[in-house]
Amino acid sequence: MSQTTRADARKNRDLLLAAAREAVAEHGTDASLRDIARRASVGIGTLYRHFPTREALLEALLNANFDVLHARADSLLASPDPGDALMTWLGELAAGAATYQGLPESIMNALADEESGLHASCAQMRSAGGRLLERAQQAGSIRSDVTLSEVIALTLGLAWAAERSEASDLAARLLSTAMYGLAARDH
Amino acid sequence: MSQTTRADARKNRDLLLAAAREAVAEHGTDASLRDIARRASVGIGTLYRHFPTREALLEALLNANFDVLHARADSLLASPDPGDALMTWLGELAAGAATYQGLPESIMNALADEESGLHASCAQMRSAGGRLLERAQQAGSIRSDVTLSEVIALTLGLAWAAERSEASDLAARLLSTAMYGLAARDH
DNA sequence: ACCTGAACACCGTTCAAGT
DNA sequence: ACCTGAACACCGTTCAAGT
């Protein structure tokens, strides 16, 4: 990353990331690390030197995706309907988690484990959603007794379920159903 | 199983099941098969002879649990409130799926894969829930556009999410929230 | 400073050899 | 009919030896 990085190291890092992207696309989040090193034509030790854990590798892989989700949350914060804004964002979270097989699980695990190399990214993502949730609750469109962690867990749980299903729109359908459950009612 | 089974084979089967129960309780659904054979003081080949796949072993392990769930569905079919009955049963499904770590995933996979040794048990369980869902929909307490597979996927997804969380009541909380979403509304 | 790959301790699964 | 465990092809992870 820094400008003092040796050119060969920098190149290996890039090769590893490209190989990882391929392998994870094919085999999901728990793709073989050995296989990734092989694809990158690099020793397995080199992979470990650049990415000490699988989660650190995933973090590098998903960086851009998290940034997009974060930016989306910020822009949705300015949209007129707070309830719709949250719903839209959760839908994008679910869609993003469907990028790679096993990703909902990786994110969920990372949120629960502060030591995970993926924790910071995920926690930041969650916080971004938190602002949308607060706004929706203050606007009275979402139940006030519901927690940020619950909303995220719900969304990732549905994304997880959708992974193991032929119905490609399952996540969206389940999410929209669940949103009815999250809606505040005045009776 | 049959009465012509040799006594030693029968004994090994029982030893394997007891060992599996222990190992799965400790390490979840993907406990090491080798470790199970070791705990049973049996060759790894013997495990494979009795249970050709991990799913077949799980099936034997979970048999009784599925029977209970099935019976519960039947008895709840006679309860006065169809909506409550479904909710209660789904709650018990979620609780049952929390028996072993990884069980929601095993069930979900089995439902999606007809070749799985666990498929029949799970499909039967799902059907039992189907009768409760139909009744609740005919009574007008559950939205009619919702599918049996969706309701099961929703429930297992929430049970899965609850696995990775400190809040022990998360599954129940999420499920009750989701049930609001499943409720039919007359406005 | 970085890279390599052998080495270690595990897997799941099969199958020839035994009783 | 059933049991055994060596054998095979994989893992993740570490670390001495190299440049």
PDB file of N, CA, C and O (backbone and C1' of nucleotides) in Angstrom, chain B residues 6 12 34 43 45-46 49-50, chain D residues 1-8:
ATOM      1  N   ARG B   6     -26.570 -58.580  12.351  1.00  0.00           N
ATOM      2  CA  ARG B   6     -25.647 -59.194  13.298  1.00  0.00           C
ATOM      3  C   ARG B   6     -25.519 -58.331  14.538  1.00  0.00           C
ATOM      4  O   ARG B   6     -25.549 -57.107  14.460  1.00  0.00           O
ATOM      5  N   ASN B  12     -22.183 -51.628  16.922  1.00  0.00           N
ATOM      6  CA  ASN B  12     -21.357 -50.574  16.328  1.00  0.00           C
ATOM      7  C   ASN B  12     -22.198 -49.384  15.889  1.00  0.00           C
ATOM      8  O   ASN B  12     -21.802 -48.228  16.056  1.00  0.00           O
ATOM      9  N   ARG B  34     -14.006 -38.710  11.138  1.00  0.00           N
ATOM     10  CA  ARG B  34     -12.915 -39.494  11.729  1.00  0.00           C
ATOM     11  C   ARG B  34     -12.984 -39.472  13.237  1.00  0.00           C
ATOM     12  O   ARG B  34     -12.801 -40.487  13.904  1.00  0.00           O
ATOM     13  N   GLY B  43     -13.425 -48.549  13.249  1.00  0.00           N
ATOM     14  CA  GLY B  43     -12.702 -48.112  12.063  1.00  0.00           C
ATOM     15  C   GLY B  43     -13.517 -47.122  11.253  1.00  0.00           C
ATOM     16  O   GLY B  43     -14.755 -47.175  11.262  1.00  0.00           O
ATOM     17  N   GLY B  45     -13.956 -47.039   8.204  1.00  0.00           N
ATOM     18  CA  GLY B  45     -14.722 -47.773   7.199  1.00  0.00           C
ATOM     19  C   GLY B  45     -16.066 -48.244   7.744  1.00  0.00           C
ATOM     20  O   GLY B  45     -17.062 -48.311   7.013  1.00  0.00           O
ATOM     21  N   THR B  46     -16.095 -48.551   9.013  1.00  0.00           N
ATOM     22  CA  THR B  46     -17.339 -49.006   9.646  1.00  0.00           C
ATOM     23  C   THR B  46     -18.362 -47.879   9.697  1.00  0.00           C
ATOM     24  O   THR B  46     -19.560 -48.096   9.465  1.00  0.00           O
ATOM     25  N   ARG B  49     -19.768 -47.668   6.318  1.00  0.00           N
ATOM     26  CA  ARG B  49     -20.652 -48.798   5.995  1.00  0.00           C
ATOM     27  C   ARG B  49     -22.044 -48.544   6.577  1.00  0.00           C
ATOM     28  O   ARG B  49     -23.057 -48.794   5.932  1.00  0.00           O
ATOM     29  N   HIS B  50     -22.096 -48.024   7.777  1.00  0.00           N
ATOM     30  CA  HIS B  50     -23.396 -47.801   8.416  1.00  0.00           C
ATOM     31  C   HIS B  50     -24.083 -46.543   7.912  1.00  0.00           C
ATOM     32  O   HIS B  50     -25.301 -46.497   7.761  1.00  0.00           O
TER      33      HIS B  50
ATOM     34  P    DA D   1     -25.237 -61.378   3.022  1.00  0.00           P
ATOM     35  O5'  DA D   1     -24.578 -60.608   4.176  1.00  0.00           O
ATOM     36  C5'  DA D   1     -24.780 -61.216   5.429  1.00  0.00           C
ATOM     37  C4'  DA D   1     -23.887 -60.553   6.421  1.00  0.00           C
ATOM     38  C3'  DA D   1     -23.820 -59.030   6.307  1.00  0.00           C
ATOM     39  O3'  DA D   1     -24.212 -58.509   7.561  1.00  0.00           O
ATOM     40  C1'  DA D   1     -21.647 -59.951   6.419  1.00  0.00           C
ATOM     41  P    DC D   2     -24.375 -56.913   7.768  1.00  0.00           P
ATOM     42  O5'  DC D   2     -22.937 -56.541   8.318  1.00  0.00           O
ATOM     43  C5'  DC D   2     -22.496 -57.194   9.501  1.00  0.00           C
ATOM     44  C4'  DC D   2     -21.002 -57.030   9.613  1.00  0.00           C
ATOM     45  C3'  DC D   2     -20.522 -55.576   9.645  1.00  0.00           C
ATOM     46  O3'  DC D   2     -20.354 -55.228  11.015  1.00  0.00           O
ATOM     47  C1'  DC D   2     -19.043 -57.062   8.485  1.00  0.00           C
ATOM     48  P    DC D   3     -19.666 -53.815  11.374  1.00  0.00           P
ATOM     49  O5'  DC D   3     -18.127 -54.192  11.262  1.00  0.00           O
ATOM     50  C5'  DC D   3     -17.567 -55.079  12.222  1.00  0.00           C
ATOM     51  C4'  DC D   3     -16.059 -55.074  12.054  1.00  0.00           C
ATOM     52  C3'  DC D   3     -15.442 -53.680  12.202  1.00  0.00           C
ATOM     53  O3'  DC D   3     -14.451 -53.721  13.219  1.00  0.00           O
ATOM     54  C1'  DC D   3     -14.717 -54.728  10.191  1.00  0.00           C
ATOM     55  P    DT D   4     -13.735 -52.360  13.664  1.00  0.00           P
ATOM     56  O5'  DT D   4     -12.442 -52.366  12.755  1.00  0.00           O
ATOM     57  C5'  DT D   4     -11.564 -53.493  12.818  1.00  0.00           C
ATOM     58  C4'  DT D   4     -10.416 -53.261  11.865  1.00  0.00           C
ATOM     59  C3'  DT D   4      -9.817 -51.857  11.970  1.00  0.00           C
ATOM     60  O3'  DT D   4      -8.507 -51.987  12.478  1.00  0.00           O
ATOM     61  C1'  DT D   4     -10.139 -52.543   9.697  1.00  0.00           C
ATOM     62  P    DG D   5      -7.773 -50.739  13.153  1.00  0.00           P
ATOM     63  O5'  DG D   5      -6.880 -50.220  11.951  1.00  0.00           O
ATOM     64  C5'  DG D   5      -6.070 -51.145  11.241  1.00  0.00           C
ATOM     65  C4'  DG D   5      -5.632 -50.542   9.925  1.00  0.00           C
ATOM     66  C3'  DG D   5      -5.125 -49.092  10.034  1.00  0.00           C
ATOM     67  O3'  DG D   5      -4.119 -48.907   9.055  1.00  0.00           O
ATOM     68  C1'  DG D   5      -6.883 -49.155   8.537  1.00  0.00           C
ATOM     69  P    DA D   6      -2.773 -48.259   9.483  1.00  0.00           P
ATOM     70  O5'  DA D   6      -1.936 -48.430   8.142  1.00  0.00           O
ATOM     71  C5'  DA D   6      -1.922 -49.692   7.472  1.00  0.00           C
ATOM     72  C4'  DA D   6      -2.102 -49.489   5.974  1.00  0.00           C
ATOM     73  C3'  DA D   6      -1.261 -48.342   5.393  1.00  0.00           C
ATOM     74  O3'  DA D   6      -0.782 -48.745   4.113  1.00  0.00           O
ATOM     75  C1'  DA D   6      -3.559 -47.933   4.969  1.00  0.00           C
ATOM     76  P    DA D   7       0.178 -47.785   3.270  1.00  0.00           P
ATOM     77  O5'  DA D   7      -0.799 -47.100   2.215  1.00  0.00           O
ATOM     78  C5'  DA D   7      -1.719 -47.911   1.489  1.00  0.00           C
ATOM     79  C4'  DA D   7      -2.472 -47.037   0.489  1.00  0.00           C
ATOM     80  C3'  DA D   7      -1.667 -45.833  -0.004  1.00  0.00           C
ATOM     81  O3'  DA D   7      -1.887 -45.658  -1.397  1.00  0.00           O
ATOM     82  C1'  DA D   7      -3.695 -45.101   0.985  1.00  0.00           C
ATOM     83  P    DC D   8      -1.035 -44.558  -2.233  1.00  0.00           P
ATOM     84  O5'  DC D   8      -2.130 -43.447  -2.555  1.00  0.00           O
ATOM     85  C5'  DC D   8      -3.303 -43.834  -3.284  1.00  0.00           C
ATOM     86  C4'  DC D   8      -4.254 -42.658  -3.345  1.00  0.00           C
ATOM     87  C3'  DC D   8      -3.568 -41.334  -3.685  1.00  0.00           C
ATOM     88  O3'  DC D   8      -4.190 -40.741  -4.808  1.00  0.00           O
ATOM     89  C1'  DC D   8      -4.968 -41.112  -1.768  1.00  0.00           C
TER      90       DC D   8
END
